Amino acid sequence: MASSPTSGKPVRHAAVSPAQTRRALLLLWALPALWVVNYIVARKAPGVVGPYMMAFGRWGMAAAVLAVLARQELWGERAAILRVWWQYLILGTLGMFICGAWVYLGAQSTTAMNMALIYSTAPVLITLGAVLWLGERFGLRQAAGVALAMAGVLHVIVKGRWVALADVQFSRGDGWILVATFSWAAYALLLKKWPSPLLATTRLAATCIGGVLALLPFAVWETLQANSPVLGREALGLMVLTALVPGLGAYWLYGWIQKILGAGRVAMALYLSPLYAGVAAWLFLGEQPGWHHAVGALMILPGVFLVSRTPMMTTVRSANAGASAGPGSGA
């Protein structure tokens, strides 16, 4: 959930061998599995660790690792970082606080499949943001894609029961995830709107620090509640897992694959995430997918595809690549 380690353009020189390309294509299929880990952990966390402490621990660990790796530039550019400290605080709030803690809140009352399907619409929201905020043009194909994807999200939220909407029990968890998805889109667009002279890893470290600072008072408040889970080894294990796999692991793997294949091809991994989430939720959580999930996926994923294949998506892909750990990493 931060700026991409690469430019997003395919590398077309002798340094990229056929073996590297094959390896990148193979790892492209593994990338969504890293994102899906966060959905599974989010569903496992209730009763083990509170949502704010979970997000604080996860991004605190990630910030520590990144700060060590980027320590020279962080120190050398400290004046430039402090001049725009508010940007890193806002980015951290959007990317680590809302897309972290609020996703864990949502996971208490929704399914992993719902989370993955709702979050898969992030590129569509980024497109809308680029049109409304960055002044991009909006074509008919994009409009159709946005309408189709949003209809798919609504289909999932109402569980496919359009005829009996009055009888549908809406899940608060879906609401939390929807808000987090909007936050993810805002985060990605702000990365584009606020260019930085920092290297990608350094910028991510500064953003993580901003997110940790935003989370700190809420994590302390949550810990002081009478019904707060006691922090134990299982909770620490979940924090380490999410920090290393959907956080740093997905970020670096996305960056390496993007360097070899380019942003357009690596973005296709987004379409696999709901499928992986459905299989993982069934295997590890015992969650049974419903027909409304299948119908929703058949609406959302083609909608995202229509939006992603339009010419104006140069800017949108750049913004989405800027959040290269993927939607499931913040989620």
PDB file of N, CA and C in Angstrom, residues 4 10 14 18 27 32 48 57 79 81 91 130 134 152 162 164 179 205 217 232 237 241 245 261 266 268 321:
ATOM      1  N   SER A   4       5.081   2.495  -5.876  1.00  0.00           N
ATOM      2  CA  SER A   4       5.682   1.345  -6.514  1.00  0.00           C
ATOM      3  C   SER A   4       7.183   1.443  -6.566  1.00  0.00           C
ATOM      4  N   PRO A  10       7.425  -1.549 -18.821  1.00  0.00           N
ATOM      5  CA  PRO A  10       8.172  -2.753 -19.053  1.00  0.00           C
ATOM      6  C   PRO A  10       9.638  -2.435 -19.307  1.00  0.00           C
ATOM      7  N   ALA A  14      18.419  -6.082 -22.563  1.00  0.00           N
ATOM      8  CA  ALA A  14      19.008  -7.407 -22.468  1.00  0.00           C
ATOM      9  C   ALA A  14      18.995  -7.956 -21.051  1.00  0.00           C
ATOM     10  N   PRO A  18      14.549 -14.412 -21.040  1.00  0.00           N
ATOM     11  CA  PRO A  18      13.331 -15.221 -21.138  1.00  0.00           C
ATOM     12  C   PRO A  18      13.027 -15.968 -19.843  1.00  0.00           C
ATOM     13  N   LEU A  27       5.127 -16.167 -11.033  1.00  0.00           N
ATOM     14  CA  LEU A  27       4.889 -15.478  -9.760  1.00  0.00           C
ATOM     15  C   LEU A  27       3.653 -14.586  -9.818  1.00  0.00           C
ATOM     16  N   PRO A  32      -1.754 -12.842  -6.079  1.00  0.00           N
ATOM     17  CA  PRO A  32      -3.044 -12.682  -5.385  1.00  0.00           C
ATOM     18  C   PRO A  32      -3.133 -13.505  -4.107  1.00  0.00           C
ATOM     19  N   VAL A  48      -8.935 -12.606  19.115  1.00  0.00           N
ATOM     20  CA  VAL A  48      -7.498 -12.814  19.313  1.00  0.00           C
ATOM     21  C   VAL A  48      -6.791 -11.487  19.527  1.00  0.00           C
ATOM     22  N   GLY A  57       0.086  -3.077  15.125  1.00  0.00           N
ATOM     23  CA  GLY A  57       1.197  -4.022  15.175  1.00  0.00           C
ATOM     24  C   GLY A  57       1.717  -4.374  13.799  1.00  0.00           C
ATOM     25  N   ALA A  79      14.562  16.889   6.302  1.00  0.00           N
ATOM     26  CA  ALA A  79      13.988  18.238   6.192  1.00  0.00           C
ATOM     27  C   ALA A  79      12.861  18.262   5.164  1.00  0.00           C
ATOM     28  N   ILE A  81      11.051  15.712   4.209  1.00  0.00           N
ATOM     29  CA  ILE A  81       9.936  14.921   4.736  1.00  0.00           C
ATOM     30  C   ILE A  81       9.123  15.734   5.732  1.00  0.00           C
ATOM     31  N   LEU A  91      -1.771  10.204   4.130  1.00  0.00           N
ATOM     32  CA  LEU A  91      -1.602   8.942   3.410  1.00  0.00           C
ATOM     33  C   LEU A  91      -1.630   7.762   4.375  1.00  0.00           C
ATOM     34  N   ALA A 130     -10.176   9.858 -10.850  1.00  0.00           N
ATOM     35  CA  ALA A 130      -9.351  10.514 -11.864  1.00  0.00           C
ATOM     36  C   ALA A 130     -10.191  11.427 -12.749  1.00  0.00           C
ATOM     37  N   LEU A 134      -8.981  14.612 -11.081  1.00  0.00           N
ATOM     38  CA  LEU A 134      -7.780  14.897 -11.861  1.00  0.00           C
ATOM     39  C   LEU A 134      -8.090  15.367 -13.276  1.00  0.00           C
ATOM     40  N   GLY A 152     -22.542  -4.942  -9.507  1.00  0.00           N
ATOM     41  CA  GLY A 152     -22.062  -6.194  -8.922  1.00  0.00           C
ATOM     42  C   GLY A 152     -21.830  -6.080  -7.429  1.00  0.00           C
ATOM     43  N   TRP A 162     -32.868  -8.836  -4.758  1.00  0.00           N
ATOM     44  CA  TRP A 162     -33.411  -7.549  -5.207  1.00  0.00           C
ATOM     45  C   TRP A 162     -34.928  -7.481  -5.039  1.00  0.00           C
ATOM     46  N   ALA A 164     -36.735  -8.914  -2.763  1.00  0.00           N
ATOM     47  CA  ALA A 164     -37.139  -8.877  -1.352  1.00  0.00           C
ATOM     48  C   ALA A 164     -36.155  -8.038  -0.543  1.00  0.00           C
ATOM     49  N   VAL A 179     -16.259   1.531   2.726  1.00  0.00           N
ATOM     50  CA  VAL A 179     -15.570   2.775   3.100  1.00  0.00           C
ATOM     51  C   VAL A 179     -14.064   2.618   2.912  1.00  0.00           C
ATOM     52  N   ALA A 205       8.145   3.891   3.801  1.00  0.00           N
ATOM     53  CA  ALA A 205       8.526   3.927   5.215  1.00  0.00           C
ATOM     54  C   ALA A 205       7.925   5.147   5.903  1.00  0.00           C
ATOM     55  N   PRO A 217      -3.045   6.232  19.187  1.00  0.00           N
ATOM     56  CA  PRO A 217      -4.013   6.521  20.261  1.00  0.00           C
ATOM     57  C   PRO A 217      -5.203   5.571  20.270  1.00  0.00           C
ATOM     58  N   GLY A 232      -1.305 -11.951  22.902  1.00  0.00           N
ATOM     59  CA  GLY A 232      -0.520 -13.164  23.100  1.00  0.00           C
ATOM     60  C   GLY A 232       0.254 -13.554  21.863  1.00  0.00           C
ATOM     61  N   GLY A 237       1.714 -13.467  16.095  1.00  0.00           N
ATOM     62  CA  GLY A 237       1.919 -14.234  14.870  1.00  0.00           C
ATOM     63  C   GLY A 237       1.109 -13.686  13.710  1.00  0.00           C
ATOM     64  N   LEU A 241       2.670 -12.152  10.310  1.00  0.00           N
ATOM     65  CA  LEU A 241       2.243 -12.733   9.034  1.00  0.00           C
ATOM     66  C   LEU A 241       1.747 -11.660   8.077  1.00  0.00           C
ATOM     67  N   VAL A 245       3.756 -10.855   4.642  1.00  0.00           N
ATOM     68  CA  VAL A 245       3.215 -11.494   3.427  1.00  0.00           C
ATOM     69  C   VAL A 245       2.380 -10.519   2.589  1.00  0.00           C
ATOM     70  N   LEU A 261       7.339  -7.260 -16.421  1.00  0.00           N
ATOM     71  CA  LEU A 261       6.192  -7.397 -17.321  1.00  0.00           C
ATOM     72  C   LEU A 261       5.483  -6.089 -17.645  1.00  0.00           C
ATOM     73  N   VAL A 266       0.713  -6.805 -14.968  1.00  0.00           N
ATOM     74  CA  VAL A 266       0.685  -7.193 -13.558  1.00  0.00           C
ATOM     75  C   VAL A 266      -0.645  -6.813 -12.920  1.00  0.00           C
ATOM     76  N   MET A 268      -3.429  -7.418 -14.022  1.00  0.00           N
ATOM     77  CA  MET A 268      -4.369  -8.508 -14.233  1.00  0.00           C
ATOM     78  C   MET A 268      -4.493  -9.395 -12.999  1.00  0.00           C
ATOM     79  N   ALA A 321      -0.743   1.553  -9.590  1.00  0.00           N
ATOM     80  CA  ALA A 321       0.574   0.969  -9.387  1.00  0.00           C
ATOM     81  C   ALA A 321       1.272   1.611  -8.210  1.00  0.00           C
TER      82      ALA A 321
END
